[in-house]
Amino acid sequence: MGTLGQSVALLLARCPARWRTALCATVGLVPFAIAVTASCLDASPGEIRGGKPLAPLSFRQYAVNLRKVPARPVIPAHFEFINRGRTPLKITELVPSCGCLNPKLEGDKQIFQPGEVGRFFVRVATANETPGPKHYTIRVKYEAPEPAEELLTFRLELPQRKISVEPAEVYFYQLDGRADERTIYVTDYRGGDLTIEAAESSSELVAVTVGATETNPEGHQRIPIQLAIPENVPAGRRVTSVKIRTNDPDYHTLYVPVLIEALPTGEKGIIPASATTVEE
């Protein structure tokens, strides 16, 4: 194949004489037109005006979808992030849509320098949740140095339960200083010989008593566990948990989050959210 110049010369040679002058003029204008076009176009990218500055907290994934998961006692997941700002960044709070996620920063580290990478973990106890698709969110609150937050999503589909714990979370609201109690049930859906080897609270405020095995209305065996708090619990909000150990090798350890809110004796109203104590 010849060059462009050779092709043009061959074309001119084959044209009638009366066309050659006009064709030569047209071909001669091509370089000029290219030069004018190039001078009018700015090849360098222009500044994007009015664009929102990038957030200093950046996550590798803002949505985690595990889809259908196998039948396991606990389903873990994690979110990884980086501080791409110019100042230190502090993670102040992880707020899940469900307390069952129990999000925790790796190593309980809260402050991250520019360019530093961190991660936090969530976990779903399958015995505490009904089967089917689940959609959770986690709000990550931080300061860098101005307060801000990011919203993450966590999806999965839980299989049919083998063992369940109901309710999945327990709440005590002591507004008048009276003692109170709740009952949770550990149910075996497989028709096995499930027993509770031990059950204990991480807080001395919650007394735990394991009852005798009974049959629920659907014909499944279940074991009641009674939780009780005494009179006049110290004022404030406390997040604790109950640890249950069974004889099942697949579901040997189960956890139930417990929230206790108490007002000072004689007062009525809403307890401020800042009065929070975590006991684990």
Short mmCIF file of C-alpha atoms in Angstrom, two decimals, residues 21-258:
data_model
loop_
_atom_site.label_atom_id
_atom_site.label_comp_id
_atom_site.label_asym_id
_atom_site.label_seq_id
_atom_site.Cartn_x
_atom_site.Cartn_y
_atom_site.Cartn_z
CA THR A 21 -6.75 23.02 -10.32
CA ALA A 22 -9.81 22.81 -8.05
CA LEU A 23 -8.68 19.51 -6.53
CA CYS A 24 -5.19 20.84 -5.79
CA ALA A 25 -6.68 23.88 -4.02
CA THR A 26 -8.93 21.68 -1.91
CA VAL A 27 -6.13 19.31 -0.90
CA GLY A 28 -3.90 22.24 -0.03
CA LEU A 29 -6.46 23.60 2.43
CA VAL A 30 -6.56 20.38 4.51
CA PRO A 31 -3.40 21.07 6.61
CA PHE A 32 -4.61 24.63 7.27
CA ALA A 33 -8.03 23.39 8.44
CA ILE A 34 -6.40 20.85 10.79
CA ALA A 35 -4.12 23.52 12.27
CA VAL A 36 -7.04 25.91 12.88
CA THR A 37 -9.11 23.17 14.55
CA ALA A 38 -6.24 22.16 16.84
CA SER A 39 -5.67 25.75 17.92
CA CYS A 40 -9.34 26.11 18.88
CA LEU A 41 -9.43 22.99 21.02
CA ASP A 42 -7.83 22.97 24.46
CA ALA A 43 -6.38 19.50 25.05
CA SER A 44 -5.77 20.10 28.77
CA PRO A 45 -8.65 19.21 31.14
CA GLY A 46 -10.43 22.22 32.54
CA GLU A 47 -11.32 22.75 36.18
CA ILE A 48 -14.69 21.32 37.20
CA ARG A 49 -16.46 24.21 38.81
CA GLY A 50 -19.01 23.63 41.52
CA GLY A 51 -17.93 19.99 42.06
CA LYS A 52 -18.33 18.47 45.53
CA PRO A 53 -14.97 17.84 47.20
CA LEU A 54 -14.11 14.21 47.88
CA ALA A 55 -14.91 12.96 51.38
CA PRO A 56 -11.82 12.16 53.48
CA LEU A 57 -13.28 8.78 54.48
CA SER A 58 -13.34 6.40 51.51
CA PHE A 59 -14.48 2.78 51.60
CA ARG A 60 -13.31 0.01 49.31
CA GLN A 61 -16.94 -1.20 49.16
CA TYR A 62 -19.98 0.77 50.19
CA ALA A 63 -22.23 -2.27 49.75
CA VAL A 64 -21.46 -5.89 50.66
CA ASN A 65 -23.79 -8.58 49.33
CA LEU A 66 -23.00 -12.14 50.43
CA ARG A 67 -26.12 -13.47 48.66
CA LYS A 68 -27.25 -16.90 49.93
CA VAL A 69 -25.02 -18.04 52.77
CA PRO A 70 -24.53 -21.57 54.16
CA ALA A 71 -26.04 -22.72 57.43
CA ARG A 72 -23.49 -21.54 59.97
CA PRO A 73 -23.93 -20.13 63.49
CA VAL A 74 -22.26 -16.80 62.63
CA ILE A 75 -21.88 -15.04 59.27
CA PRO A 76 -19.02 -12.48 59.35
CA ALA A 77 -18.20 -9.63 56.97
CA HIS A 78 -15.92 -6.59 57.00
CA PHE A 79 -15.63 -3.11 55.49
CA GLU A 80 -12.23 -1.61 54.63
CA PHE A 81 -11.59 2.13 54.42
CA ILE A 82 -8.80 4.69 53.99
CA ASN A 83 -8.26 8.24 55.19
CA ARG A 84 -7.58 10.15 51.97
CA GLY A 85 -7.75 13.52 53.68
CA ARG A 86 -4.91 15.73 54.86
CA THR A 87 -5.67 15.58 58.58
CA PRO A 88 -6.14 12.75 61.11
CA LEU A 89 -9.56 11.09 61.00
CA LYS A 90 -11.46 9.76 64.00
CA ILE A 91 -14.24 7.17 63.79
CA THR A 92 -16.63 8.29 66.51
CA GLU A 93 -19.49 5.80 66.17
CA LEU A 94 -20.75 2.81 64.17
CA VAL A 95 -24.55 2.81 64.13
CA PRO A 96 -26.13 -0.41 62.74
CA SER A 97 -29.76 -0.71 61.69
CA CYS A 98 -29.87 -3.90 63.79
CA GLY A 99 -28.00 -4.51 67.02
CA CYS A 100 -27.43 -8.07 65.82
CA LEU A 101 -24.59 -6.82 63.57
CA ASN A 102 -22.46 -5.76 66.56
CA PRO A 103 -19.95 -3.72 64.45
CA LYS A 104 -16.42 -3.43 65.87
CA LEU A 105 -13.35 -1.55 64.67
CA GLU A 106 -10.29 -3.73 64.20
CA GLY A 107 -8.20 -3.50 67.33
CA ASP A 108 -10.64 -0.89 68.69
CA LYS A 109 -8.57 1.67 66.75
CA GLN A 110 -10.42 4.96 66.21
CA ILE A 111 -7.86 7.49 64.88
CA PHE A 112 -6.31 7.13 61.41
CA GLN A 113 -3.59 9.28 59.89
CA PRO A 114 -3.71 10.53 56.26
CA GLY A 115 -3.27 7.56 53.92
CA GLU A 116 -3.82 5.02 56.70
CA VAL A 117 -6.08 2.01 56.08
CA GLY A 118 -8.52 0.54 58.60
CA ARG A 119 -11.45 -1.85 58.78
CA PHE A 120 -14.37 -2.85 60.92
CA PHE A 121 -16.26 -6.11 61.24
CA VAL A 122 -19.91 -7.13 61.48
CA ARG A 123 -21.42 -10.51 62.26
CA VAL A 124 -24.89 -12.00 62.03
CA ALA A 125 -25.87 -14.78 64.44
CA THR A 126 -28.15 -16.94 62.28
CA ALA A 127 -29.93 -18.42 65.30
CA ASN A 128 -31.17 -14.93 66.20
CA GLU A 129 -32.62 -14.11 62.76
CA THR A 130 -35.46 -15.41 60.63
CA PRO A 131 -34.51 -17.06 57.30
CA GLY A 132 -34.72 -15.18 54.01
CA PRO A 133 -33.21 -12.02 52.43
CA LYS A 134 -31.79 -9.45 54.86
CA HIS A 135 -30.88 -5.82 54.26
CA TYR A 136 -28.91 -3.99 56.94
CA THR A 137 -27.24 -0.58 57.05
CA ILE A 138 -24.36 0.85 59.07
CA ARG A 139 -23.89 4.58 59.57
CA VAL A 140 -20.23 5.43 60.10
CA LYS A 141 -19.84 8.69 61.99
CA TYR A 142 -16.44 10.38 61.95
CA GLU A 143 -14.55 13.66 62.40
CA ALA A 144 -11.86 14.88 59.97
CA PRO A 145 -11.91 17.38 61.68
CA GLU A 146 -15.51 18.37 60.80
CA PRO A 147 -18.20 15.81 61.73
CA ALA A 148 -19.58 13.74 58.85
CA GLU A 149 -20.91 10.27 58.14
CA GLU A 150 -21.11 7.56 55.47
CA LEU A 151 -23.91 5.04 54.93
CA LEU A 152 -23.00 1.43 54.11
CA THR A 153 -25.26 -1.51 53.25
CA PHE A 154 -24.93 -5.21 54.06
CA ARG A 155 -27.11 -7.82 52.35
CA LEU A 156 -27.39 -11.58 52.60
CA GLU A 157 -29.94 -14.39 52.43
CA LEU A 158 -30.14 -16.63 55.48
CA PRO A 159 -30.97 -20.34 55.11
CA GLN A 160 -33.58 -22.27 57.07
CA ARG A 161 -32.81 -22.23 60.78
CA LYS A 162 -31.68 -25.25 62.73
CA ILE A 163 -31.64 -23.50 66.10
CA SER A 164 -33.21 -20.16 66.95
CA VAL A 165 -33.01 -17.65 69.79
CA GLU A 166 -36.09 -15.49 70.28
CA PRO A 167 -36.30 -12.63 70.82
CA ALA A 168 -33.03 -11.75 69.09
CA GLU A 169 -32.51 -8.74 71.42
CA VAL A 170 -33.78 -7.95 74.91
CA TYR A 171 -34.70 -4.49 76.24
CA PHE A 172 -35.24 -3.40 79.83
CA TYR A 173 -36.70 0.07 80.49
CA GLN A 174 -36.73 0.77 84.22
CA LEU A 175 -38.57 4.05 84.65
CA ASP A 176 -39.91 3.60 88.18
CA GLY A 177 -37.20 1.61 89.97
CA ARG A 178 -39.09 -1.70 89.91
CA ALA A 179 -37.49 -5.08 89.29
CA ASP A 180 -38.25 -6.60 85.89
CA GLU A 181 -37.75 -9.82 83.92
CA ARG A 182 -37.80 -11.16 80.37
CA THR A 183 -37.80 -14.66 78.87
CA ILE A 184 -35.90 -15.80 75.80
CA TYR A 185 -36.34 -19.17 74.09
CA VAL A 186 -33.76 -21.40 72.42
CA THR A 187 -35.67 -23.61 69.96
CA ASP A 188 -34.42 -26.75 68.19
CA TYR A 189 -36.02 -27.20 64.73
CA ARG A 190 -34.18 -30.45 63.92
CA GLY A 191 -35.84 -32.67 66.53
CA GLY A 192 -32.52 -33.31 68.27
CA ASP A 193 -31.60 -33.52 71.92
CA LEU A 194 -30.53 -29.93 72.55
CA THR A 195 -29.43 -28.96 76.05
CA ILE A 196 -28.14 -25.71 77.55
CA GLU A 197 -24.81 -26.33 79.24
CA ALA A 198 -24.47 -22.80 80.64
CA ALA A 199 -25.93 -19.30 80.33
CA GLU A 200 -24.40 -16.17 81.82
CA SER A 201 -24.58 -12.40 81.54
CA SER A 202 -21.63 -10.09 81.02
CA SER A 203 -23.25 -7.71 83.51
CA GLU A 204 -23.86 -8.37 87.19
CA LEU A 205 -27.13 -6.46 86.84
CA VAL A 206 -28.72 -9.31 84.84
CA ALA A 207 -29.54 -12.59 86.58
CA VAL A 208 -29.86 -15.60 84.26
CA THR A 209 -31.91 -18.74 84.97
CA VAL A 210 -32.30 -21.71 82.59
CA GLY A 211 -35.70 -23.42 82.67
CA ALA A 212 -36.85 -26.93 81.79
CA THR A 213 -37.33 -28.04 78.18
CA GLU A 214 -40.86 -27.55 76.83
CA THR A 215 -42.73 -27.87 73.51
CA ASN A 216 -43.85 -24.82 71.55
CA PRO A 217 -47.22 -24.62 69.70
CA GLU A 218 -45.57 -25.90 66.47
CA GLY A 219 -44.31 -29.04 68.20
CA HIS A 220 -40.64 -28.07 68.45
CA GLN A 221 -38.63 -28.42 71.64
CA ARG A 222 -37.50 -25.17 73.23
CA ILE A 223 -35.69 -24.14 76.38
CA PRO A 224 -36.73 -20.96 78.23
CA ILE A 225 -34.08 -18.71 79.77
CA GLN A 226 -35.23 -16.07 82.21
CA LEU A 227 -33.41 -12.73 82.51
CA ALA A 228 -34.07 -10.50 85.50
CA ILE A 229 -32.86 -7.10 86.71
CA PRO A 230 -33.14 -5.88 90.33
CA GLU A 231 -34.83 -2.81 91.74
CA ASN A 232 -33.24 0.62 91.41
CA VAL A 233 -30.69 -0.07 88.68
CA PRO A 234 -28.16 2.82 88.52
CA ALA A 235 -29.38 5.51 86.13
CA GLY A 236 -28.11 5.44 82.55
CA ARG A 237 -28.08 3.26 79.46
CA ARG A 238 -26.11 0.01 79.36
CA VAL A 239 -25.49 -2.41 76.51
CA THR A 240 -24.56 -5.89 77.66
CA SER A 241 -25.10 -9.47 76.44
CA VAL A 242 -26.02 -13.00 77.51
CA LYS A 243 -23.77 -15.87 76.46
CA ILE A 244 -25.43 -19.27 75.97
CA ARG A 245 -23.49 -22.52 75.56
CA THR A 246 -25.21 -25.59 74.12
CA ASN A 247 -24.27 -29.22 73.47
CA ASP A 248 -24.60 -28.67 69.69
CA PRO A 249 -21.19 -28.61 67.95
CA ASP A 250 -22.42 -26.27 65.20
CA TYR A 251 -24.20 -23.84 67.56
CA HIS A 252 -22.07 -24.27 70.64
CA THR A 253 -22.11 -20.57 71.63
CA LEU A 254 -24.99 -18.13 71.15
CA TYR A 255 -25.17 -14.44 72.11
CA VAL A 256 -28.16 -12.24 72.89
CA PRO A 257 -27.66 -8.44 73.16
CA VAL A 258 -29.33 -6.83 76.19
#
